[in-house]
PDB file of C-alpha atoms in Angstrom:
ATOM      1  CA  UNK A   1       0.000   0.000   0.000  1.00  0.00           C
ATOM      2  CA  UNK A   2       1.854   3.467  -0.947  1.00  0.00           C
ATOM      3  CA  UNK A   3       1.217   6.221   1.002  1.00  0.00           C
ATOM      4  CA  UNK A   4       0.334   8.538  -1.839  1.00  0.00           C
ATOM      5  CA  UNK A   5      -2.803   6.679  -2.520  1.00  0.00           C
ATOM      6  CA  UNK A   6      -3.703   7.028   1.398  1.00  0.00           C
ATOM      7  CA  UNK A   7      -2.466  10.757   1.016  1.00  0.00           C
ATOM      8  CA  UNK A   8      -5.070  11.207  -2.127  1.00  0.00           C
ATOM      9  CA  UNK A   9      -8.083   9.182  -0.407  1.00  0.00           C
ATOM     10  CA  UNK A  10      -7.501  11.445   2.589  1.00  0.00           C
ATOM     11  CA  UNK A  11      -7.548  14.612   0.668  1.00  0.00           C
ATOM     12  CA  UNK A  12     -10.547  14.076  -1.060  1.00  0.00           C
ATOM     13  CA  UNK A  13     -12.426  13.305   2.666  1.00  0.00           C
ATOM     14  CA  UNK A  14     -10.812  16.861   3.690  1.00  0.00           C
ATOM     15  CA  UNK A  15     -11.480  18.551   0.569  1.00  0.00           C
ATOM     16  CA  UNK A  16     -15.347  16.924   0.374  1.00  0.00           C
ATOM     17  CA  UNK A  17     -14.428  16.229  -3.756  1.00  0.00           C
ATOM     18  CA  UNK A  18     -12.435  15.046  -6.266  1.00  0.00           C
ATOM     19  CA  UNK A  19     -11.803  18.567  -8.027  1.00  0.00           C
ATOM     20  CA  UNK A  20     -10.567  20.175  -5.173  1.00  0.00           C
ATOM     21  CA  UNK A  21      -8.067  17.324  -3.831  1.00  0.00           C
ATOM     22  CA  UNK A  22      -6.567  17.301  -7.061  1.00  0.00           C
ATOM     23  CA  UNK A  23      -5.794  21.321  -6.659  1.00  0.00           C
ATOM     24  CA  UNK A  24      -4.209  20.736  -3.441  1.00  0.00           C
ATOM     25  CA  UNK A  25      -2.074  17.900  -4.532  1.00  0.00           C
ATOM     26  CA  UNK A  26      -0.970  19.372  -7.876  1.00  0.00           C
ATOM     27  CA  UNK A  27      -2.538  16.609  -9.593  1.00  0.00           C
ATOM     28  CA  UNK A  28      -5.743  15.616 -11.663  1.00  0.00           C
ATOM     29  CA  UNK A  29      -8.876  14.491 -11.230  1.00  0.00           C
ATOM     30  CA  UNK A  30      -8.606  11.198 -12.847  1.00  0.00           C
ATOM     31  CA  UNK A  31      -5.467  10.183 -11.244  1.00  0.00           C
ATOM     32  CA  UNK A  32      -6.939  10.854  -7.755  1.00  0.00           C
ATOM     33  CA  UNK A  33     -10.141   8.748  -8.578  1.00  0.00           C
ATOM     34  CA  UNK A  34      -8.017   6.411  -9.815  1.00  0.00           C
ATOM     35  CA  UNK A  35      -5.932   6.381  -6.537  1.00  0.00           C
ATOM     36  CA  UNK A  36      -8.745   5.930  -4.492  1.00  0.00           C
ATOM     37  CA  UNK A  37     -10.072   2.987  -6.733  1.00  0.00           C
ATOM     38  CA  UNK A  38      -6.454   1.582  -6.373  1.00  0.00           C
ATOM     39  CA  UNK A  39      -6.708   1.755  -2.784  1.00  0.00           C
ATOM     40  CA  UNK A  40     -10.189   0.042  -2.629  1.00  0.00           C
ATOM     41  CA  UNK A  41      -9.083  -2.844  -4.410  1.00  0.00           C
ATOM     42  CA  UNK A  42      -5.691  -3.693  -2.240  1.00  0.00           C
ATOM     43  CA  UNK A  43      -7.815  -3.360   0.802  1.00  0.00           C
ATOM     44  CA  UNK A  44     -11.161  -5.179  -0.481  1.00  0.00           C
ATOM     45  CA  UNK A  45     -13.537  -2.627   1.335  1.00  0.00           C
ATOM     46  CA  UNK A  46     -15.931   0.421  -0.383  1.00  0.00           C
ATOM     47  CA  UNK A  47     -13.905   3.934   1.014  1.00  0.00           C
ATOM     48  CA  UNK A  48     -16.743   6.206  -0.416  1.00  0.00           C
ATOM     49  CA  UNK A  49     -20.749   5.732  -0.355  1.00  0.00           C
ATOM     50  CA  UNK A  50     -20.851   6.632  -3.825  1.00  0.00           C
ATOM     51  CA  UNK A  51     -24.542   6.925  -3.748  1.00  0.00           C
ATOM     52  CA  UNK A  52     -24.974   9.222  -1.538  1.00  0.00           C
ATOM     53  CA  UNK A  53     -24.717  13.183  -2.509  1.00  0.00           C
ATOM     54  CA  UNK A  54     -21.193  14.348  -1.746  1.00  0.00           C
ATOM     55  CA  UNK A  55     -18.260  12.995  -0.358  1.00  0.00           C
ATOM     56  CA  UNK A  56     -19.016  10.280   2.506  1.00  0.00           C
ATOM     57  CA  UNK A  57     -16.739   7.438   3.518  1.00  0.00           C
ATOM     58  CA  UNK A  58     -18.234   4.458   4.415  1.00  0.00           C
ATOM     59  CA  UNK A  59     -17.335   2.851   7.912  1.00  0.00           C
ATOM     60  CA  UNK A  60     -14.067   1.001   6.003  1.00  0.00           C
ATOM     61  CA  UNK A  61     -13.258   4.754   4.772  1.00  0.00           C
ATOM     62  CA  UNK A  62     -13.755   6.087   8.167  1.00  0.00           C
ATOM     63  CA  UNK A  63     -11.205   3.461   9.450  1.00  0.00           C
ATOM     64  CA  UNK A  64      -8.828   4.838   6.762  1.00  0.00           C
ATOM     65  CA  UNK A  65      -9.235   8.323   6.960  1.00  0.00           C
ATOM     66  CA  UNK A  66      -8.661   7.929  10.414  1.00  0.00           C
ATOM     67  CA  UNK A  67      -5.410   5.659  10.215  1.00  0.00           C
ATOM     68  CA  UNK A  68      -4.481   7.750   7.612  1.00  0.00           C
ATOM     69  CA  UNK A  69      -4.111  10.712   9.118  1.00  0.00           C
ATOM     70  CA  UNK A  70      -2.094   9.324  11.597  1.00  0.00           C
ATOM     71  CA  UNK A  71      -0.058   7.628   9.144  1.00  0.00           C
ATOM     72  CA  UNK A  72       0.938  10.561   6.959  1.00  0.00           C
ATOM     73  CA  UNK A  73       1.468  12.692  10.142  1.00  0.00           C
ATOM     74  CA  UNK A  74       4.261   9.866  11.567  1.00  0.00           C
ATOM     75  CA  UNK A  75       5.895   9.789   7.811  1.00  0.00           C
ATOM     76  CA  UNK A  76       6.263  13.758   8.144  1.00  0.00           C
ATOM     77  CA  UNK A  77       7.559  12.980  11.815  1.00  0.00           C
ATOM     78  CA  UNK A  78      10.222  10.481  10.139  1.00  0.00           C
ATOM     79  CA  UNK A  79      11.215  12.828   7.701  1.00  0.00           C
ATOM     80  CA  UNK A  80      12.039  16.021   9.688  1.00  0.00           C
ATOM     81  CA  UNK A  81      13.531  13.065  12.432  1.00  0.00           C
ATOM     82  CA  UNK A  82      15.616  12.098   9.670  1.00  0.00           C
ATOM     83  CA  UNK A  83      16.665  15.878   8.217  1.00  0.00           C
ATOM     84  CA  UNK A  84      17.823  16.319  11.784  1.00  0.00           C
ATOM     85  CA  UNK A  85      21.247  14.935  11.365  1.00  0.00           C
ATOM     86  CA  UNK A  86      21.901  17.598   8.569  1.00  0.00           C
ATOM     87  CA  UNK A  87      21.467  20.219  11.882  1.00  0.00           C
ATOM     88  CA  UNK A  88      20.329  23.684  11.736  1.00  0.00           C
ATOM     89  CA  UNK A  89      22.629  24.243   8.520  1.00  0.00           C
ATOM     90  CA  UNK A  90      20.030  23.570   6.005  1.00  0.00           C
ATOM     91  CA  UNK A  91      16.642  22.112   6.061  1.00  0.00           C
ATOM     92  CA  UNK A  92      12.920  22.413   5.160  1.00  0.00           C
ATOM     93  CA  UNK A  93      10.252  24.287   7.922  1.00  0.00           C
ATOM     94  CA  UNK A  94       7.044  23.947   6.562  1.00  0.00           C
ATOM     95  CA  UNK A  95       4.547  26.086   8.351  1.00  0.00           C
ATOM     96  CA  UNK A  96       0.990  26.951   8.482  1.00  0.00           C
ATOM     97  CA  UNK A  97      -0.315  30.576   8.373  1.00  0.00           C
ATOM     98  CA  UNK A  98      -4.132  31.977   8.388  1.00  0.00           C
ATOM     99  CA  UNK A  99      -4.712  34.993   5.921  1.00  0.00           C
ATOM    100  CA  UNK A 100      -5.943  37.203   8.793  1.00  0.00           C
ATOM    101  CA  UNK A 101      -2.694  38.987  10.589  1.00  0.00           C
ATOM    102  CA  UNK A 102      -0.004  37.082   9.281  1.00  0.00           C
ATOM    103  CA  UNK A 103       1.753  39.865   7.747  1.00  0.00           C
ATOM    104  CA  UNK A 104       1.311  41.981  10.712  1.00  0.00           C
ATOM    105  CA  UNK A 105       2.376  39.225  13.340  1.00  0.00           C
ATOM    106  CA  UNK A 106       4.720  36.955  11.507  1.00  0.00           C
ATOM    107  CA  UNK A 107       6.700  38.872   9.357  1.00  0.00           C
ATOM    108  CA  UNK A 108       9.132  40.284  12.212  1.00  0.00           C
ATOM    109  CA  UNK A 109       9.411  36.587  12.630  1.00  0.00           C
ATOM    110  CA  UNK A 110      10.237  35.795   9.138  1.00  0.00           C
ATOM    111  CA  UNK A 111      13.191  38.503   9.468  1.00  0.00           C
ATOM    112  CA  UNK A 112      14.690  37.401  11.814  1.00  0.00           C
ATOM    113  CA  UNK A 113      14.942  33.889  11.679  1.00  0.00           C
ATOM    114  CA  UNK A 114      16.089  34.336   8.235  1.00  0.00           C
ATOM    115  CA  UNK A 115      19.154  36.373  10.099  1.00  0.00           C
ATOM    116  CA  UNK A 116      19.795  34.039  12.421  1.00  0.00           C
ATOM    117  CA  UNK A 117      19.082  30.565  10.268  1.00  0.00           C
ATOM    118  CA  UNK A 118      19.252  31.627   6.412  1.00  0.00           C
ATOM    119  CA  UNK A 119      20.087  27.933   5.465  1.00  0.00           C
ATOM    120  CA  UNK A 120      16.553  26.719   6.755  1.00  0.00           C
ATOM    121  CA  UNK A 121      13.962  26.996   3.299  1.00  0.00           C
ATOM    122  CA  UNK A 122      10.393  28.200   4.847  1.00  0.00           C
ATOM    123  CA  UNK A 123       7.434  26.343   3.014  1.00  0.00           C
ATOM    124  CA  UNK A 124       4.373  28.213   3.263  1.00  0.00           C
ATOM    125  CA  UNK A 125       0.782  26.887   3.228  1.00  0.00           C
ATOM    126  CA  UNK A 126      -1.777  29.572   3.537  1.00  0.00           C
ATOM    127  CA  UNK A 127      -5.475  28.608   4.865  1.00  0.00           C
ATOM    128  CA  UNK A 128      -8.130  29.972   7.869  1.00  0.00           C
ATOM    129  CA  UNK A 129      -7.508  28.387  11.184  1.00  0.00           C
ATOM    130  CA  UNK A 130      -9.640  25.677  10.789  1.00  0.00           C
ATOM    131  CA  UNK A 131      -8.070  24.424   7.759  1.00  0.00           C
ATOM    132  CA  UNK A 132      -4.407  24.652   9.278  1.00  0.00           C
ATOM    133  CA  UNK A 133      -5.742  22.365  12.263  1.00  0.00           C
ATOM    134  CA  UNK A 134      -6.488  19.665   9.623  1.00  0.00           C
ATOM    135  CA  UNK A 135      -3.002  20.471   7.674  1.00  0.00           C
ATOM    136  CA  UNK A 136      -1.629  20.024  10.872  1.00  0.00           C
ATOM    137  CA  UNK A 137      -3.252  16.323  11.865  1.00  0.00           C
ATOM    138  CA  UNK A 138      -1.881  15.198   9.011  1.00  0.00           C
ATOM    139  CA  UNK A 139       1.050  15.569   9.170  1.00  0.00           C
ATOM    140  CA  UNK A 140       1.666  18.191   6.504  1.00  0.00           C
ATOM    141  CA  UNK A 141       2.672  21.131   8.129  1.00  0.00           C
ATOM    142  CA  UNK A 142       4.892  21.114  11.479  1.00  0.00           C
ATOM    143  CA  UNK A 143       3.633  24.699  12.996  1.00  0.00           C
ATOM    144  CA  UNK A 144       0.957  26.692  12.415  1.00  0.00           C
ATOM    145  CA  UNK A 145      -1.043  29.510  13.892  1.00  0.00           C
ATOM    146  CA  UNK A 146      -4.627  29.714  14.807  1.00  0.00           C
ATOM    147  CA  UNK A 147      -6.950  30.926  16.906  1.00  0.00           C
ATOM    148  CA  UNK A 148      -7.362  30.098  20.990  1.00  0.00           C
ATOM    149  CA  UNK A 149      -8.980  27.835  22.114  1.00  0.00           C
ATOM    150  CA  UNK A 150      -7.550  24.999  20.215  1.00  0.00           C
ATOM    151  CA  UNK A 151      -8.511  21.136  20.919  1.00  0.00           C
ATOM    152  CA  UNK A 152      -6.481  19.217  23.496  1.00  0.00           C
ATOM    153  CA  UNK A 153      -4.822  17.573  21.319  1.00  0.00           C
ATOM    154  CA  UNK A 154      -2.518  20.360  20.314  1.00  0.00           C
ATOM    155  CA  UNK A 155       0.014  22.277  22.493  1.00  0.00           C
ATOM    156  CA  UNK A 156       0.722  25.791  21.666  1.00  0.00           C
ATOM    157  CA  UNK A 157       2.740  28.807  22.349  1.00  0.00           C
ATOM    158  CA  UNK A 158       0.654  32.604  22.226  1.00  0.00           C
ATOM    159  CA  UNK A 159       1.501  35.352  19.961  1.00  0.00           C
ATOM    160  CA  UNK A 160      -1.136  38.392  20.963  1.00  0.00           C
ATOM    161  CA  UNK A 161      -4.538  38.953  22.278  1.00  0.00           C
ATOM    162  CA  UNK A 162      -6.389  41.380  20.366  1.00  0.00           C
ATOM    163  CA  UNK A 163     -10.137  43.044  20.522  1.00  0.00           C
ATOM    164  CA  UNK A 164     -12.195  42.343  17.626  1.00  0.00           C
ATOM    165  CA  UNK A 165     -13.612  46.438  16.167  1.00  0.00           C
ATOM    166  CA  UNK A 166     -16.677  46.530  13.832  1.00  0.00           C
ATOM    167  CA  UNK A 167     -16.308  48.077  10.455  1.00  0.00           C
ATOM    168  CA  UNK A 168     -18.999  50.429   9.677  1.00  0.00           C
ATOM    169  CA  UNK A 169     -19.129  53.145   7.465  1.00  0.00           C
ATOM    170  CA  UNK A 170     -20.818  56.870   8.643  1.00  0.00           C
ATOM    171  CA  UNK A 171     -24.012  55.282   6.648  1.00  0.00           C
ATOM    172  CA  UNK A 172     -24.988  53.698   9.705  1.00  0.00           C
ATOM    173  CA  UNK A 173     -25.793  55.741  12.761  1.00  0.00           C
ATOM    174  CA  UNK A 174     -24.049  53.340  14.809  1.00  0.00           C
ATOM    175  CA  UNK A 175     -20.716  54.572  12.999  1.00  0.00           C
ATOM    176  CA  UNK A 176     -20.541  57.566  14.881  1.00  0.00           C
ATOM    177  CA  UNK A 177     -20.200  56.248  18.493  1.00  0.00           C
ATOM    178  CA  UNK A 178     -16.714  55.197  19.813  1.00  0.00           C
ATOM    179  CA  UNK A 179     -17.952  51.218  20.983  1.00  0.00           C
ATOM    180  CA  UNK A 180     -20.868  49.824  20.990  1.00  0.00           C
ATOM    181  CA  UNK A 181     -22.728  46.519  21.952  1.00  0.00           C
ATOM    182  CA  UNK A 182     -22.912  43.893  19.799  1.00  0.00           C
ATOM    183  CA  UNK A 183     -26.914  43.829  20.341  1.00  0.00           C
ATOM    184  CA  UNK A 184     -27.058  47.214  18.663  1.00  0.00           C
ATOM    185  CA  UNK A 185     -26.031  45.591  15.208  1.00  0.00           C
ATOM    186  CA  UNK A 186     -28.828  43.256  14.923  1.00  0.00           C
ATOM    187  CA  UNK A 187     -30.534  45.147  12.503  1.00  0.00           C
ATOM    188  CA  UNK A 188     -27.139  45.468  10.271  1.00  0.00           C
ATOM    189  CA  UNK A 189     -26.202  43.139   7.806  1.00  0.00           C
ATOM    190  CA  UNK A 190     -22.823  41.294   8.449  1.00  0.00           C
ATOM    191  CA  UNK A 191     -19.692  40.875   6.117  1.00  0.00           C
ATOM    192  CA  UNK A 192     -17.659  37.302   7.492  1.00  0.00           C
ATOM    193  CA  UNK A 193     -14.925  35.514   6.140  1.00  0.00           C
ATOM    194  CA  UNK A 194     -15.105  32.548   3.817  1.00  0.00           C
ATOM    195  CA  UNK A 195     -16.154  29.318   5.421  1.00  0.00           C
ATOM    196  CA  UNK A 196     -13.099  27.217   7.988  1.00  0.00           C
ATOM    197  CA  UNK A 197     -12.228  30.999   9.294  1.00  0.00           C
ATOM    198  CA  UNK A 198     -12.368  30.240  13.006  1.00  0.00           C
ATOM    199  CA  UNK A 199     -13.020  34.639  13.107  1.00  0.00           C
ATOM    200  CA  UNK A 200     -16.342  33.618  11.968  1.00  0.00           C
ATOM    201  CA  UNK A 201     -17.292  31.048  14.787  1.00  0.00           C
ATOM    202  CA  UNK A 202     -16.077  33.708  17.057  1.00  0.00           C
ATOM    203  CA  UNK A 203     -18.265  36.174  15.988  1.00  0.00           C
ATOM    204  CA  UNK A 204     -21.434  34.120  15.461  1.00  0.00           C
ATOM    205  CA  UNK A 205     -20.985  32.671  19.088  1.00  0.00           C
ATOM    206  CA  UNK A 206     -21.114  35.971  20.238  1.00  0.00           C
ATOM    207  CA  UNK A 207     -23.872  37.051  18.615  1.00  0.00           C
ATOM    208  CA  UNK A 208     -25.924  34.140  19.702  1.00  0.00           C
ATOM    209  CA  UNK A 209     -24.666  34.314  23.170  1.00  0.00           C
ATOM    210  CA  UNK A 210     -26.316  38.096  22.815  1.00  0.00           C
ATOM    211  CA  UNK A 211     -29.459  36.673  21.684  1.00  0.00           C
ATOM    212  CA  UNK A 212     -29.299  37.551  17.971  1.00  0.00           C
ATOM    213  CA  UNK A 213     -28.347  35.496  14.337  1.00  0.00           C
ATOM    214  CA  UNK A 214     -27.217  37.768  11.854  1.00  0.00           C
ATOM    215  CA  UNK A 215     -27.923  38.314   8.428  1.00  0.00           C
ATOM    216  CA  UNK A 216     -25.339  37.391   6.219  1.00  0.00           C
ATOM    217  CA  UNK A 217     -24.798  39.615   3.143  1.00  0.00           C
ATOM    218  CA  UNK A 218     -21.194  38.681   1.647  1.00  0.00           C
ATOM    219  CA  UNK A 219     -18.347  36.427   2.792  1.00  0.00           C
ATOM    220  CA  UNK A 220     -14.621  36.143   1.163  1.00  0.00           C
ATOM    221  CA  UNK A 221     -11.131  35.283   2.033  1.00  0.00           C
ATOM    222  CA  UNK A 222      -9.769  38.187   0.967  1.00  0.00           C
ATOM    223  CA  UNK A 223      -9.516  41.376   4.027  1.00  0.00           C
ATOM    224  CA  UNK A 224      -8.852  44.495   1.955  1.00  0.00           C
ATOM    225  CA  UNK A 225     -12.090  43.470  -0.127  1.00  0.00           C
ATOM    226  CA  UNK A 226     -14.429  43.000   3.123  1.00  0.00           C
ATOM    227  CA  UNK A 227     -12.914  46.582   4.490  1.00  0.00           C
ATOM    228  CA  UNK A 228     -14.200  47.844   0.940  1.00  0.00           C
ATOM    229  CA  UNK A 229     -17.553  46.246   1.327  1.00  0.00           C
ATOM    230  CA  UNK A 230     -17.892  47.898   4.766  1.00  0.00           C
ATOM    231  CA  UNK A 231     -16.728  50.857   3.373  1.00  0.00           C
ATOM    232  CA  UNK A 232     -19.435  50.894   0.664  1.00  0.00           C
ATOM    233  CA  UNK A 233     -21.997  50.614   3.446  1.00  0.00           C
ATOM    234  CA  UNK A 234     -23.120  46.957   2.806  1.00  0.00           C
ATOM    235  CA  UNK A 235     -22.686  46.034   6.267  1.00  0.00           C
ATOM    236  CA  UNK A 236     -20.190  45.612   9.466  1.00  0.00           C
ATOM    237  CA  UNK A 237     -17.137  43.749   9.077  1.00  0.00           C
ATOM    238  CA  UNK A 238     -15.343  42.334  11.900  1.00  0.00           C
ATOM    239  CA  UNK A 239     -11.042  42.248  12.578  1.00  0.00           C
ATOM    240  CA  UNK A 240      -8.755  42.554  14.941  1.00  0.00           C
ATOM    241  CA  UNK A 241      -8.025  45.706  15.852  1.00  0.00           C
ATOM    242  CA  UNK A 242      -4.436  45.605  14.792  1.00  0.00           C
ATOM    243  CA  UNK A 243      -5.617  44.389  11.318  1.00  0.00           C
ATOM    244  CA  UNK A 244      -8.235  47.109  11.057  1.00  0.00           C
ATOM    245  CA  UNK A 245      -5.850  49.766  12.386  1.00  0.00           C
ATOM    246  CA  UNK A 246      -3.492  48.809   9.552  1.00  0.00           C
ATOM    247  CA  UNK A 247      -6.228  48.015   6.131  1.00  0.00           C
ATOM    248  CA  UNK A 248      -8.638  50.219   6.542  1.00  0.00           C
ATOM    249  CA  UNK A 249      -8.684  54.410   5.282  1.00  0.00           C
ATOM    250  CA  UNK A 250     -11.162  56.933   6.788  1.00  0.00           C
ATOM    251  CA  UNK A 251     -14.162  55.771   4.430  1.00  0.00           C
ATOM    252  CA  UNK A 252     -14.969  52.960   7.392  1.00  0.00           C
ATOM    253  CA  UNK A 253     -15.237  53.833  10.968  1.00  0.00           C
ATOM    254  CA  UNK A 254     -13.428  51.318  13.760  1.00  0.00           C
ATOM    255  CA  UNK A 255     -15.871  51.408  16.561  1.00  0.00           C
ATOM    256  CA  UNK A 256     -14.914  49.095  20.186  1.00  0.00           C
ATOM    257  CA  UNK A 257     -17.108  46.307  20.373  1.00  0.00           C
ATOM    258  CA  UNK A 258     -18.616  45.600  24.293  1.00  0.00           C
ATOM    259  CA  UNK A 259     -18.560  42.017  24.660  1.00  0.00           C
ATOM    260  CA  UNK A 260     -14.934  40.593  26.911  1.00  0.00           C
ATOM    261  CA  UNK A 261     -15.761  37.395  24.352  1.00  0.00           C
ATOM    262  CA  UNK A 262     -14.850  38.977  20.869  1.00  0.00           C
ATOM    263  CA  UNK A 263     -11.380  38.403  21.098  1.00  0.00           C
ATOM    264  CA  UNK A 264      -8.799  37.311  18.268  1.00  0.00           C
ATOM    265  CA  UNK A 265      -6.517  35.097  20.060  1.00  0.00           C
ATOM    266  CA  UNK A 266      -3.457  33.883  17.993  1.00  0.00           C
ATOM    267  CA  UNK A 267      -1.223  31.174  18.934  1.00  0.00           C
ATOM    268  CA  UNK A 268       1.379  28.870  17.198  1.00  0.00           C
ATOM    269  CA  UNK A 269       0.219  25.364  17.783  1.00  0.00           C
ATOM    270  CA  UNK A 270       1.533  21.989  17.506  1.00  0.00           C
ATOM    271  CA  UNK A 271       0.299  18.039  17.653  1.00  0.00           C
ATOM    272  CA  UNK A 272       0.631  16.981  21.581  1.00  0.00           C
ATOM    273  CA  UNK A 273       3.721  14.689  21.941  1.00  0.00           C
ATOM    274  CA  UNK A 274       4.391  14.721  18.073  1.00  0.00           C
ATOM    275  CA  UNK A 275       8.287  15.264  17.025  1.00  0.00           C
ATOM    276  CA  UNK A 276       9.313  18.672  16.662  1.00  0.00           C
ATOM    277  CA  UNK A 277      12.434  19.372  14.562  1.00  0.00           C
ATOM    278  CA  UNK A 278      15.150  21.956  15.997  1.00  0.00           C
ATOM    279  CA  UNK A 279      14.313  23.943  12.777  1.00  0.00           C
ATOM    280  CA  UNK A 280      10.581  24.093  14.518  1.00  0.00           C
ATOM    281  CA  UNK A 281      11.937  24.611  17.901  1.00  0.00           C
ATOM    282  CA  UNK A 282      14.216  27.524  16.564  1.00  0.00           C
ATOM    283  CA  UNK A 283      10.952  29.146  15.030  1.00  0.00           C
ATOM    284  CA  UNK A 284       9.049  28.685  18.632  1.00  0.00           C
ATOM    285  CA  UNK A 285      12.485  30.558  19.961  1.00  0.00           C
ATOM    286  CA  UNK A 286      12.285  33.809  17.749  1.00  0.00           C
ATOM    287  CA  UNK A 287       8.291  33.656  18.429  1.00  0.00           C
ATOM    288  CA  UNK A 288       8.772  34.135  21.942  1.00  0.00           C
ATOM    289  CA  UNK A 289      11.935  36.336  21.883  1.00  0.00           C
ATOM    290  CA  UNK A 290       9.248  38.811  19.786  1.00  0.00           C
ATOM    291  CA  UNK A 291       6.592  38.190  21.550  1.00  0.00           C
ATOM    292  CA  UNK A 292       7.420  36.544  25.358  1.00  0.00           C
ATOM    293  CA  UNK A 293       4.620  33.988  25.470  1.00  0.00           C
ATOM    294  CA  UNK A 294       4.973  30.377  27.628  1.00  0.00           C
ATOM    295  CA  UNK A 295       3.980  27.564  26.029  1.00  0.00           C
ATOM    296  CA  UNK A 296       1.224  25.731  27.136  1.00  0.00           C
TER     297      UNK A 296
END
């Protein structure tokens, strides 16, 4: 059984289709189905319910998905185990980041553990937090950052604690007050991130928890083009107040937000107990030279 044909079956769980696996992977369509076929033969058990709509293993693919992740994260393990004898000189870090605050938080990090360690390549894999969680079951990236609280399965180190700030623009009365509570927006449509942004869970917990379920009027992964939609008066965005400080021009007011539980929490996290190369541990070193946290 070869592991790439365990890596494709597993992608195409994650990914929920054949289409999309084959993006990730750099590969096509009909050499992933053909994979997973492959794979159903060798082990003489149905992986997908191929009637059903969608993408849903069967109990057999449940087994595998599950063994599989675990698999592919051990390989990875082995591999940067291995690369350790080459030492700090040169190596391969391959790390997780979400597309809200990176560039703010990590790239003082990038600096200067290219001054300290220019030898090491950095391998990027860009994704919201609860994407990167997956990445990082798997096996396929060592580090990543996402947002607090993370399952207990993962040990992490913090980065910063930030308030989230609405986005409105002066077409809403609510624009011109300096916070507000979250209550007030009910009326206002809301602007979220894409789905797997762990912002959005945040932020929909808290309205909940405040006795309200807002209407949605636009999502996308991209932050400049939800501080334009705010801007244009569609609705209120949501970011951390570092972020908003930083992307956003005087067409869109940043107003305080009263609620202790809209908080954007990042931390680097790892798998509990899972090997972590010195080129890993070096990147956990700079992270809390920059930024002092304790890992927990």
């Amino acid at each position: 059984m070869e592991f790439r044909k365990i890596e494709m079956f597993v992608e195409v769980v994650r990914q929920q289709g054949f289409s999309r696996a084959a993006k990730v992977l750099f590969s096509t369509q009909s050499t992933i189905s053909k994979a997973v076929r492959q794979l159903e033969n060798e082990l003489d058990a149905p992986l997908l319910d191929r009637g059903a709509p969608g993408i849903v293993p069967t109990p057999s693919g449940e087994v595998v998905y599950r063994r599989g992740l675990r698999l592919l994260a051990e390989r990875g393990d082995m591999e940067r185990e291995l690369e350790e004898l080459q030492g700090l000189a040169k190596g391969t870090l391959v790390l997780g980041l979400p597309q809200i605050g990176a560039a703010t938080l990590f790239a003082p990090v990038f600096a200067e553990y290219r001054k300290r360690f220019p030898g090491i390549d950095i391998r990027l894999m860009e994704h919201g937090s609860d994407e990167l969680e997956e990445l990082l079951r798997a096996g396929r990236v060592e580090l990543a950052a996402s947002l607090l609280p993370v399952s207990e399965e993962f040990e992490w180190l913090p980065v910063r604690r930030e308030p989230l700030v609405a986005l409105l623009s002066p077409d809403y009365p609510q624009a011109a007050r300096k916070s507000i509570r979250l209550d007030a927006l009910r009326e206002v449509p809301f602007i979220l991130f894409e789905d797997g942004f762990a912002l959005n869970r945040i932020i929909l917990t808290a309205c909940r928890r405040s006795g309200f379920e807002p209407a949605v009027i636009a999502k996308s992964s991209q932050i400049d083009f939800i501080c334009k939609l705010a801007g244009a008066g569609l609705g209120a965005a949501f970011l951390p107040r570092i972020v908003a400080e930083r992307r956003t021009s005087g067409a869109v007011g940043i107003i305080d937000v009263e609620d202790p539980h809209m908080v954007w929490d990042m931390a680097v996290i790892w798998r509990r107990g899972a090997y972590r190369s010195r080129a890993a541990q070096a990147w956990l070193d700079v992270v809390r030279d920059l930024y002092g946290g304790q890992a927990e």
